PDB file of C-alpha atoms in Angstrom:
ATOM      1  CA  MET A1311      55.846  53.025  46.929  1.00  0.00           C
ATOM      2  CA  THR A1312      56.422  54.973  43.749  1.00  0.00           C
ATOM      3  CA  ILE A1313      56.522  51.900  41.570  1.00  0.00           C
ATOM      4  CA  ASN A1314      53.610  50.711  42.618  1.00  0.00           C
ATOM      5  CA  VAL A1315      51.435  54.176  41.773  1.00  0.00           C
ATOM      6  CA  MET A1316      53.755  54.064  38.606  1.00  0.00           C
ATOM      7  CA  TYR A1317      51.886  50.375  37.619  1.00  0.00           C
ATOM      8  CA  HIS A1318      48.594  51.157  38.807  1.00  0.00           C
ATOM      9  CA  GLN A1319      49.057  54.648  36.787  1.00  0.00           C
ATOM     10  CA  CYS A1320      49.690  52.421  33.780  1.00  0.00           C
ATOM     11  CA  LEU A1321      47.059  49.857  34.515  1.00  0.00           C
ATOM     12  CA  ILE A1322      44.385  52.572  33.913  1.00  0.00           C
ATOM     13  CA  MET A1323      45.050  53.995  31.100  1.00  0.00           C
ATOM     14  CA  LEU A1324      45.747  50.579  29.205  1.00  0.00           C
ATOM     15  CA  LEU A1325      42.278  50.730  30.907  1.00  0.00           C
ATOM     16  CA  LEU A1326      41.066  53.624  29.735  1.00  0.00           C
ATOM     17  CA  MET A1327      42.731  52.772  26.338  1.00  0.00           C
ATOM     18  CA  PHE A1328      40.855  49.530  25.577  1.00  0.00           C
ATOM     19  CA  VAL A1329      37.432  50.890  26.438  1.00  0.00           C
ATOM     20  CA  SER A1330      38.220  54.010  23.574  1.00  0.00           C
ATOM     21  CA  ASP A1331      38.934  51.344  21.102  1.00  0.00           C
ATOM     22  CA  THR A1332      35.778  49.668  22.333  1.00  0.00           C
ATOM     23  CA  CYS A1333      33.261  52.542  22.368  1.00  0.00           C
ATOM     24  CA  ALA A1334      35.005  54.081  19.150  1.00  0.00           C
ATOM     25  CA  GLN A1335      34.463  50.808  17.041  1.00  0.00           C
ATOM     26  CA  THR A1336      31.410  51.184  14.685  1.00  0.00           C
ATOM     27  CA  GLN A1337      28.550  48.996  15.607  1.00  0.00           C
ATOM     28  CA  VAL A1338      24.932  48.150  14.793  1.00  0.00           C
ATOM     29  CA  THR A1339      22.204  47.326  16.876  1.00  0.00           C
ATOM     30  CA  VAL A1340      18.964  45.239  15.470  1.00  0.00           C
ATOM     31  CA  ASP A1341      15.152  44.639  17.029  1.00  0.00           C
ATOM     32  CA  ALA A1342      13.460  41.611  16.432  1.00  0.00           C
ATOM     33  CA  GLY A1343      10.051  42.692  15.805  1.00  0.00           C
ATOM     34  CA  THR A1344       6.517  41.193  15.241  1.00  0.00           C
ATOM     35  CA  ALA A1345       3.697  42.359  13.447  1.00  0.00           C
ATOM     36  CA  LYS A1346       0.265  41.551  12.293  1.00  0.00           C
ATOM     37  CA  VAL A1347      -0.928  40.279   8.765  1.00  0.00           C
ATOM     38  CA  ASP A1348      -2.626  43.290   6.217  1.00  0.00           C
ATOM     39  CA  GLU A1349      -0.477  45.722   9.024  1.00  0.00           C
ATOM     40  CA  ALA A1350       2.568  47.447   8.941  1.00  0.00           C
ATOM     41  CA  ALA A1351       6.229  46.147  10.832  1.00  0.00           C
ATOM     42  CA  THR A1352       8.574  47.939  11.598  1.00  0.00           C
ATOM     43  CA  MET A1353      12.258  46.937  12.074  1.00  0.00           C
ATOM     44  CA  THR A1354      14.679  48.754  14.300  1.00  0.00           C
ATOM     45  CA  CYS A1355      18.454  49.863  13.477  1.00  0.00           C
ATOM     46  CA  THR A1356      20.553  52.064  15.378  1.00  0.00           C
ATOM     47  CA  TYR A1357      24.538  52.198  15.054  1.00  0.00           C
ATOM     48  CA  THR A1358      27.276  54.130  16.716  1.00  0.00           C
ATOM     49  CA  LEU A1359      29.877  55.161  14.720  1.00  0.00           C
ATOM     50  CA  GLU A1360      33.882  56.170  15.635  1.00  0.00           C
ATOM     51  CA  PRO A1361      34.257  60.084  16.304  1.00  0.00           C
ATOM     52  CA  ASN A1362      35.287  62.123  13.010  1.00  0.00           C
ATOM     53  CA  ASP A1363      33.342  59.680  11.098  1.00  0.00           C
ATOM     54  CA  SER A1364      30.053  59.687   9.272  1.00  0.00           C
ATOM     55  CA  LEU A1365      27.738  57.616   7.866  1.00  0.00           C
ATOM     56  CA  LEU A1366      28.103  56.937   3.848  1.00  0.00           C
ATOM     57  CA  GLN A1367      25.626  54.490   3.434  1.00  0.00           C
ATOM     58  CA  LEU A1368      22.845  52.154   5.247  1.00  0.00           C
ATOM     59  CA  ALA A1369      20.743  49.667   3.614  1.00  0.00           C
ATOM     60  CA  TRP A1370      18.349  46.496   4.859  1.00  0.00           C
ATOM     61  CA  ALA A1371      18.342  43.050   2.972  1.00  0.00           C
ATOM     62  CA  LYS A1372      16.852  39.609   4.186  1.00  0.00           C
ATOM     63  CA  ALA A1373      19.292  37.434   6.266  1.00  0.00           C
ATOM     64  CA  ASP A1374      19.757  34.045   6.606  1.00  0.00           C
ATOM     65  CA  ASP A1375      19.498  32.502   9.916  1.00  0.00           C
ATOM     66  CA  SER A1376      24.134  33.679  10.132  1.00  0.00           C
ATOM     67  CA  GLY A1377      23.277  36.904   8.894  1.00  0.00           C
ATOM     68  CA  GLN A1378      24.108  37.114   5.722  1.00  0.00           C
ATOM     69  CA  ALA A1379      22.951  38.718   3.182  1.00  0.00           C
ATOM     70  CA  VAL A1380      20.009  37.091   0.952  1.00  0.00           C
ATOM     71  CA  GLY A1381      19.470  38.610  -2.553  1.00  0.00           C
ATOM     72  CA  SER A1382      19.787  41.992  -3.002  1.00  0.00           C
ATOM     73  CA  ALA A1383      19.042  45.221  -1.109  1.00  0.00           C
ATOM     74  CA  LEU A1384      15.538  46.118  -0.322  1.00  0.00           C
ATOM     75  CA  VAL A1385      16.432  49.305   0.348  1.00  0.00           C
ATOM     76  CA  THR A1386      19.052  52.009   1.246  1.00  0.00           C
ATOM     77  CA  THR A1387      19.844  55.331   2.224  1.00  0.00           C
ATOM     78  CA  GLY A1388      20.147  56.401  -1.735  1.00  0.00           C
ATOM     79  CA  GLN A1389      16.972  54.311  -2.509  1.00  0.00           C
ATOM     80  CA  PRO A1390      14.563  55.004   0.142  1.00  0.00           C
ATOM     81  CA  ASN A1391      11.227  53.144  -0.938  1.00  0.00           C
ATOM     82  CA  ASN A1392      10.970  50.177  -3.015  1.00  0.00           C
ATOM     83  CA  ASP A1393       7.147  48.877  -3.233  1.00  0.00           C
ATOM     84  CA  ARG A1394       6.207  47.855  -0.012  1.00  0.00           C
ATOM     85  CA  TYR A1395       9.395  48.414   1.548  1.00  0.00           C
ATOM     86  CA  SER A1396      10.440  52.145   3.149  1.00  0.00           C
ATOM     87  CA  LEU A1397      12.958  54.034   4.703  1.00  0.00           C
ATOM     88  CA  SER A1398      11.970  56.139   8.115  1.00  0.00           C
ATOM     89  CA  ASN A1399      14.759  57.037  10.601  1.00  0.00           C
ATOM     90  CA  ASP A1400      17.309  54.132   9.686  1.00  0.00           C
ATOM     91  CA  ASN A1401      14.294  52.392  10.420  1.00  0.00           C
ATOM     92  CA  LEU A1402      12.650  49.330   8.200  1.00  0.00           C
ATOM     93  CA  ILE A1403       9.317  49.973   7.661  1.00  0.00           C
ATOM     94  CA  ILE A1404       6.644  46.944   5.673  1.00  0.00           C
ATOM     95  CA  THR A1405       3.191  48.025   4.594  1.00  0.00           C
ATOM     96  CA  ASP A1406       0.670  45.442   4.312  1.00  0.00           C
ATOM     97  CA  VAL A1407       2.580  42.407   6.231  1.00  0.00           C
ATOM     98  CA  VAL A1408       1.902  39.338   4.400  1.00  0.00           C
ATOM     99  CA  ARG A1409       2.684  35.630   6.129  1.00  0.00           C
ATOM    100  CA  GLY A1410       5.583  35.320   3.571  1.00  0.00           C
ATOM    101  CA  ASP A1411       7.595  38.556   5.301  1.00  0.00           C
ATOM    102  CA  ALA A1412       8.135  36.833   8.311  1.00  0.00           C
ATOM    103  CA  ASP A1413      12.342  36.203   8.465  1.00  0.00           C
ATOM    104  CA  ASN A1414      15.468  37.632   9.149  1.00  0.00           C
ATOM    105  CA  TYR A1415      16.458  41.567   8.326  1.00  0.00           C
ATOM    106  CA  ARG A1416      19.863  42.376   8.166  1.00  0.00           C
ATOM    107  CA  CYS A1417      21.175  46.462   8.840  1.00  0.00           C
ATOM    108  CA  SER A1418      24.326  47.354   7.399  1.00  0.00           C
ATOM    109  CA  VAL A1419      25.979  50.504   7.429  1.00  0.00           C
ATOM    110  CA  SER A1420      29.344  51.703   5.911  1.00  0.00           C
ATOM    111  CA  THR A1421      31.196  54.834   6.779  1.00  0.00           C
ATOM    112  CA  VAL A1422      33.496  57.383   4.948  1.00  0.00           C
ATOM    113  CA  GLY A1423      36.268  56.267   7.159  1.00  0.00           C
ATOM    114  CA  GLY A1424      35.574  52.964   5.657  1.00  0.00           C
ATOM    115  CA  ASN A1425      34.431  51.347   8.581  1.00  0.00           C
ATOM    116  CA  SER A1426      30.939  48.512   8.164  1.00  0.00           C
ATOM    117  CA  ALA A1427      29.206  47.165  10.587  1.00  0.00           C
ATOM    118  CA  GLU A1428      26.089  45.226  10.217  1.00  0.00           C
ATOM    119  CA  ASN A1429      23.611  43.414  11.898  1.00  0.00           C
ATOM    120  CA  PHE A1430      19.842  41.173  12.524  1.00  0.00           C
ATOM    121  CA  ALA A1431      17.046  40.151  13.683  1.00  0.00           C
ATOM    122  CA  ASN A1432      13.433  38.006  13.308  1.00  0.00           C
ATOM    123  CA  LEU A1433      10.454  39.495  12.343  1.00  0.00           C
ATOM    124  CA  THR A1434       7.073  37.932  13.722  1.00  0.00           C
ATOM    125  CA  VAL A1435       4.446  37.647  11.407  1.00  0.00           C
ATOM    126  CA  TYR A1436       0.973  36.732  13.426  1.00  0.00           C
ATOM    127  CA  TYR A1437      -1.950  35.514  11.825  1.00  0.00           C
ATOM    128  CA  LEU A1438      -5.360  33.843  12.237  1.00  0.00           C
ATOM    129  CA  GLU A1439      -7.183  31.955   9.461  1.00  0.00           C
ATOM    130  CA  VAL A1440     -10.920  31.336   9.445  1.00  0.00           C
ATOM    131  CA  PRO A1441     -12.088  28.813  11.217  1.00  0.00           C
ATOM    132  CA  ASP A1442     -14.207  26.248   9.661  1.00  0.00           C
ATOM    133  CA  LEU A1443     -17.298  25.137  11.166  1.00  0.00           C
ATOM    134  CA  GLN A1444     -18.972  21.839  10.360  1.00  0.00           C
ATOM    135  CA  PRO A1445     -21.460  20.144   9.144  1.00  0.00           C
ATOM    136  CA  VAL A1446     -23.288  23.062   7.507  1.00  0.00           C
ATOM    137  CA  GLU A1447     -26.147  21.557   7.672  1.00  0.00           C
ATOM    138  CA  PHE A1448     -28.059  19.004  11.058  1.00  0.00           C
ATOM    139  CA  TYR A1449     -31.314  17.738  11.146  1.00  0.00           C
ATOM    140  CA  ALA A1450     -32.458  16.616  13.762  1.00  0.00           C
ATOM    141  CA  THR A1451     -35.236  15.218  16.432  1.00  0.00           C
ATOM    142  CA  LEU A1452     -36.719  16.421  19.219  1.00  0.00           C
ATOM    143  CA  ASN A1453     -34.685  15.367  22.115  1.00  0.00           C
ATOM    144  CA  LYS A1454     -31.904  13.692  20.477  1.00  0.00           C
ATOM    145  CA  THR A1455     -28.205  15.672  20.254  1.00  0.00           C
ATOM    146  CA  ALA A1456     -26.621  17.631  17.745  1.00  0.00           C
ATOM    147  CA  THR A1457     -22.796  18.232  17.260  1.00  0.00           C
ATOM    148  CA  PHE A1458     -20.968  20.578  15.270  1.00  0.00           C
ATOM    149  CA  THR A1459     -16.999  20.972  15.014  1.00  0.00           C
ATOM    150  CA  CYS A1460     -14.849  24.238  14.802  1.00  0.00           C
ATOM    151  CA  THR A1461     -11.797  22.904  12.448  1.00  0.00           C
ATOM    152  CA  LYS A1462      -9.034  24.062  11.178  1.00  0.00           C
ATOM    153  CA  LEU A1463      -7.446  26.535  13.865  1.00  0.00           C
ATOM    154  CA  GLU A1464      -4.327  27.896  12.438  1.00  0.00           C
ATOM    155  CA  GLY A1465      -2.533  31.131  13.420  1.00  0.00           C
ATOM    156  CA  LEU A1466       0.588  32.392  15.420  1.00  0.00           C
ATOM    157  CA  PRO A1467       0.785  32.493  18.285  1.00  0.00           C
ATOM    158  CA  THR A1468      -0.324  29.422  19.743  1.00  0.00           C
ATOM    159  CA  PRO A1469      -2.528  28.115  21.292  1.00  0.00           C
ATOM    160  CA  ILE A1470      -5.369  28.940  19.248  1.00  0.00           C
ATOM    161  CA  THR A1471      -8.719  27.979  21.489  1.00  0.00           C
ATOM    162  CA  VAL A1472     -12.482  28.873  20.592  1.00  0.00           C
ATOM    163  CA  THR A1473     -13.715  30.981  23.304  1.00  0.00           C
ATOM    164  CA  THR A1474     -17.561  31.903  21.931  1.00  0.00           C
ATOM    165  CA  TRP A1475     -19.468  29.737  19.836  1.00  0.00           C
ATOM    166  CA  ILE A1476     -22.316  31.865  18.279  1.00  0.00           C
ATOM    167  CA  LYS A1477     -26.072  31.782  17.192  1.00  0.00           C
ATOM    168  CA  ASP A1478     -28.155  33.863  15.693  1.00  0.00           C
ATOM    169  CA  GLY A1479     -25.462  36.357  15.844  1.00  0.00           C
ATOM    170  CA  ASN A1480     -25.600  36.542  19.354  1.00  0.00           C
ATOM    171  CA  PRO A1481     -23.200  34.558  21.999  1.00  0.00           C
ATOM    172  CA  LEU A1482     -24.156  31.326  23.053  1.00  0.00           C
ATOM    173  CA  GLY A1483     -24.819  30.877  27.174  1.00  0.00           C
ATOM    174  CA  VAL A1484     -23.233  27.571  27.353  1.00  0.00           C
ATOM    175  CA  SER A1485     -22.709  26.941  30.910  1.00  0.00           C
ATOM    176  CA  ASN A1486     -25.207  24.598  31.469  1.00  0.00           C
ATOM    177  CA  THR A1487     -23.201  21.510  30.564  1.00  0.00           C
ATOM    178  CA  ASP A1488     -25.833  19.330  30.330  1.00  0.00           C
ATOM    179  CA  LYS A1489     -27.809  21.389  28.396  1.00  0.00           C
ATOM    180  CA  TYR A1490     -23.855  21.597  26.488  1.00  0.00           C
ATOM    181  CA  PRO A1491     -21.117  18.444  28.026  1.00  0.00           C
ATOM    182  CA  SER A1492     -18.865  19.848  25.526  1.00  0.00           C
ATOM    183  CA  SER A1493     -18.291  23.695  24.225  1.00  0.00           C
ATOM    184  CA  ASP A1494     -14.632  23.839  23.462  1.00  0.00           C
ATOM    185  CA  ALA A1495     -13.575  23.176  19.371  1.00  0.00           C
ATOM    186  CA  THR A1496     -16.494  20.894  19.163  1.00  0.00           C
ATOM    187  CA  LEU A1497     -20.235  22.170  20.576  1.00  0.00           C
ATOM    188  CA  THR A1498     -22.745  18.915  21.832  1.00  0.00           C
ATOM    189  CA  ILE A1499     -26.071  19.830  22.396  1.00  0.00           C
ATOM    190  CA  ASN A1500     -28.350  17.602  24.293  1.00  0.00           C
ATOM    191  CA  ASN A1501     -32.089  17.463  24.576  1.00  0.00           C
ATOM    192  CA  ILE A1502     -32.927  19.168  21.281  1.00  0.00           C
ATOM    193  CA  VAL A1503     -36.052  21.547  21.381  1.00  0.00           C
ATOM    194  CA  GLU A1504     -37.165  24.165  18.677  1.00  0.00           C
ATOM    195  CA  GLU A1505     -35.407  26.606  20.355  1.00  0.00           C
ATOM    196  CA  ASP A1506     -32.208  25.303  19.504  1.00  0.00           C
ATOM    197  CA  GLU A1507     -33.391  25.559  15.582  1.00  0.00           C
ATOM    198  CA  GLY A1508     -31.044  28.449  14.344  1.00  0.00           C
ATOM    199  CA  MET A1509     -27.885  29.752  12.644  1.00  0.00           C
ATOM    200  CA  TYR A1510     -24.290  28.590  14.307  1.00  0.00           C
ATOM    201  CA  GLN A1511     -20.636  29.994  14.325  1.00  0.00           C
ATOM    202  CA  CYS A1512     -17.506  29.893  16.627  1.00  0.00           C
ATOM    203  CA  ARG A1513     -15.198  32.469  17.067  1.00  0.00           C
ATOM    204  CA  ALA A1514     -11.585  31.269  16.813  1.00  0.00           C
ATOM    205  CA  GLU A1515      -9.167  33.535  19.094  1.00  0.00           C
ATOM    206  CA  ASN A1516      -5.288  33.971  20.398  1.00  0.00           C
ATOM    207  CA  ALA A1517      -3.040  36.159  21.756  1.00  0.00           C
ATOM    208  CA  ALA A1518      -2.615  38.222  18.847  1.00  0.00           C
ATOM    209  CA  TYR A1519      -6.380  38.691  18.056  1.00  0.00           C
ATOM    210  CA  SER A1520      -8.856  37.731  21.084  1.00  0.00           C
ATOM    211  CA  GLY A1521     -12.217  39.257  21.760  1.00  0.00           C
ATOM    212  CA  THR A1522     -14.048  41.244  18.722  1.00  0.00           C
ATOM    213  CA  ASN A1523     -10.675  41.076  16.921  1.00  0.00           C
ATOM    214  CA  GLY A1524     -11.227  37.009  16.830  1.00  0.00           C
ATOM    215  CA  LYS A1525     -12.075  34.744  13.188  1.00  0.00           C
ATOM    216  CA  LEU A1526     -15.566  34.584  13.380  1.00  0.00           C
ATOM    217  CA  SER A1527     -16.353  30.701  11.054  1.00  0.00           C
ATOM    218  CA  ASN A1528     -19.007  30.525   8.211  1.00  0.00           C
ATOM    219  CA  THR A1529     -22.232  29.418   9.320  1.00  0.00           C
ATOM    220  CA  ALA A1530     -24.055  26.373  10.024  1.00  0.00           C
ATOM    221  CA  LYS A1531     -27.881  25.381  10.976  1.00  0.00           C
ATOM    222  CA  LEU A1532     -29.696  23.336  12.532  1.00  0.00           C
ATOM    223  CA  THR A1533     -33.222  22.140  11.270  1.00  0.00           C
ATOM    224  CA  LEU A1534     -35.796  20.409  13.584  1.00  0.00           C
ATOM    225  CA  GLU A1535     -37.111  17.157  12.043  1.00  0.00           C
ATOM    226  CA  LEU A1536     -40.901  16.893  13.409  1.00  0.00           C
ATOM    227  CA  LEU A1537     -41.899  12.771  13.050  1.00  0.00           C
ATOM    228  CA  THR A1538     -45.447  12.259  11.647  1.00  0.00           C
ATOM    229  CA  THR A1539     -47.625   9.254  11.736  1.00  0.00           C
ATOM    230  CA  THR A1540     -49.433   8.494   9.010  1.00  0.00           C
ATOM    231  CA  PRO A1541     -52.594   6.338   9.844  1.00  0.00           C
ATOM    232  CA  LYS A1542     -52.878   2.770   7.792  1.00  0.00           C
ATOM    233  CA  THR A1543     -55.559   2.894   5.459  1.00  0.00           C
ATOM    234  CA  THR A1544     -57.239  -0.519   3.977  1.00  0.00           C
ATOM    235  CA  GLU A1545     -57.739  -1.291   0.480  1.00  0.00           C
ATOM    236  CA  PRO A1546     -59.600  -3.802  -1.474  1.00  0.00           C
ATOM    237  CA  PRO A1547     -58.346  -6.553  -2.880  1.00  0.00           C
ATOM    238  CA  PRO A1548     -57.201  -6.218  -6.453  1.00  0.00           C
ATOM    239  CA  PHE A1549     -59.764  -6.772  -9.567  1.00  0.00           C
ATOM    240  CA  VAL A1550     -59.466 -10.174 -11.154  1.00  0.00           C
ATOM    241  CA  PRO A1551     -60.924 -11.048 -13.684  1.00  0.00           C
ATOM    242  CA  THR A1552     -62.103 -15.296 -14.160  1.00  0.00           C
ATOM    243  CA  ASP A1553     -63.671 -16.917 -16.759  1.00  0.00           C
ATOM    244  CA  PRO A1554     -67.471 -18.134 -16.737  1.00  0.00           C
ATOM    245  CA  PRO A1555     -67.730 -21.574 -15.375  1.00  0.00           C
ATOM    246  CA  GLU A1556     -68.592 -24.237 -18.722  1.00  0.00           C
ATOM    247  CA  SER A1557     -72.327 -25.021 -17.959  1.00  0.00           C
ATOM    248  CA  VAL A1558     -73.019 -21.633 -18.448  1.00  0.00           C
ATOM    249  CA  ASN A1559     -70.681 -21.117 -21.792  1.00  0.00           C
ATOM    250  CA  GLY A1560     -72.500 -23.991 -23.012  1.00  0.00           C
ATOM    251  CA  GLY A1561     -75.879 -23.179 -22.172  1.00  0.00           C
ATOM    252  CA  LEU A1562     -75.257 -20.178 -23.467  1.00  0.00           C
ATOM    253  CA  ILE A1563     -73.787 -21.404 -26.883  1.00  0.00           C
ATOM    254  CA  GLY A1564     -76.487 -23.012 -27.417  1.00  0.00           C
ATOM    255  CA  GLY A1565     -78.948 -20.967 -27.121  1.00  0.00           C
ATOM    256  CA  VAL A1566     -77.962 -18.904 -30.059  1.00  0.00           C
ATOM    257  CA  VAL A1567     -77.776 -21.911 -31.808  1.00  0.00           C
ATOM    258  CA  SER A1568     -81.411 -22.202 -31.623  1.00  0.00           C
ATOM    259  CA  ALA A1569     -82.097 -19.103 -32.043  1.00  0.00           C
ATOM    260  CA  VAL A1570     -80.315 -18.723 -35.707  1.00  0.00           C
ATOM    261  CA  SER A1571     -81.912 -22.026 -36.568  1.00  0.00           C
ATOM    262  CA  VAL A1572     -85.260 -20.853 -36.214  1.00  0.00           C
ATOM    263  CA  VAL A1573     -84.841 -17.681 -37.881  1.00  0.00           C
ATOM    264  CA  LEU A1574     -83.084 -19.606 -40.614  1.00  0.00           C
ATOM    265  CA  VAL A1575     -86.353 -21.856 -40.845  1.00  0.00           C
ATOM    266  CA  PHE A1576     -88.758 -19.286 -41.566  1.00  0.00           C
ATOM    267  CA  ILE A1577     -85.982 -17.680 -44.107  1.00  0.00           C
ATOM    268  CA  GLY A1578     -86.634 -20.309 -45.617  1.00  0.00           C
ATOM    269  CA  ILE A1579     -90.446 -20.966 -45.841  1.00  0.00           C
ATOM    270  CA  PHE A1580     -90.285 -17.932 -46.679  1.00  0.00           C
ATOM    271  CA  VAL A1581     -88.633 -17.974 -49.736  1.00  0.00           C
ATOM    272  CA  CYS A1582     -89.892 -21.612 -50.794  1.00  0.00           C
ATOM    273  CA  TYR A1583     -93.613 -18.814 -51.052  1.00  0.00           C
ATOM    274  CA  GLN A1584     -92.115 -16.712 -52.925  1.00  0.00           C
ATOM    275  CA  LYS A1585     -91.245 -19.712 -55.915  1.00  0.00           C
ATOM    276  CA  GLY A1586     -93.957 -21.759 -54.809  1.00  0.00           C
ATOM    277  CA  ILE A1587     -92.299 -24.481 -54.427  1.00  0.00           C
ATOM    278  CA  ALA A1588     -93.107 -26.946 -51.656  1.00  0.00           C
ATOM    279  CA  CYS A1589     -90.979 -26.626 -49.222  1.00  0.00           C
ATOM    280  CA  PHE A1590     -92.160 -29.579 -46.674  1.00  0.00           C
ATOM    281  CA  LYS A1591     -93.184 -32.674 -48.275  1.00  0.00           C
ATOM    282  CA  THR A1592     -96.283 -34.638 -46.998  1.00  0.00           C
ATOM    283  CA  GLN A1593     -95.421 -38.699 -46.556  1.00  0.00           C
ATOM    284  CA  ASN A1594     -98.847 -41.137 -47.625  1.00  0.00           C
TER     285      ASN A1594
END
């Protein structure tokens, strides 16, 4: 009985010693973080030290997928500010987040007693690109169909959806599937009337950018073309000059020659008279 009691006491003491040694180890915990583009990100670091030990330095750096530090430290307790990086209550603050900030971040501590520990976690950056609406101009006639497509749907997290179509600055009601058979990433407008003319936009959303925080596309214009009928006109045939008949030409030339001959005769008679010459002789 006494041996059993001593055995159990030894087991309890060993267990307490193990727990005490485990709890006394220097440990670091880093929480994964998320942030949206242009906002601030916070990476949280917590640590525990052995009894009677104290912190010597805490540092943040980028890390690879195995947790090894990449490059020099971003901030330390001795240098708490570095451009967009700063240290606040042992946490890493990144201002004006960009997509390139998505990475692993490692928190490492070293103590006065010569102990050290580190851990890392990933920062996920959420973003949403401005969608592109095409075509930017669409010309259609009455009762025909127009189609606009919302492209460049890129972002994180996924999925990215087009939840709202805008016409002339106001949400477009697309519940009439006969009029709008497609209204997701592609808007199809059937049986076009004059009221369909205007400026159109699409709004893309994801879990991080929803509702009015979604991204509006460029504007695209729908123009109605009215068909007009131009009456046909009858034009006179083109004028083609024709040569006069040969008989006309011959008669005209003969008349001119006769007239000239008569004039010449009279001129001859006049000259003879002036000189006293007998221009005409009478034969006996």
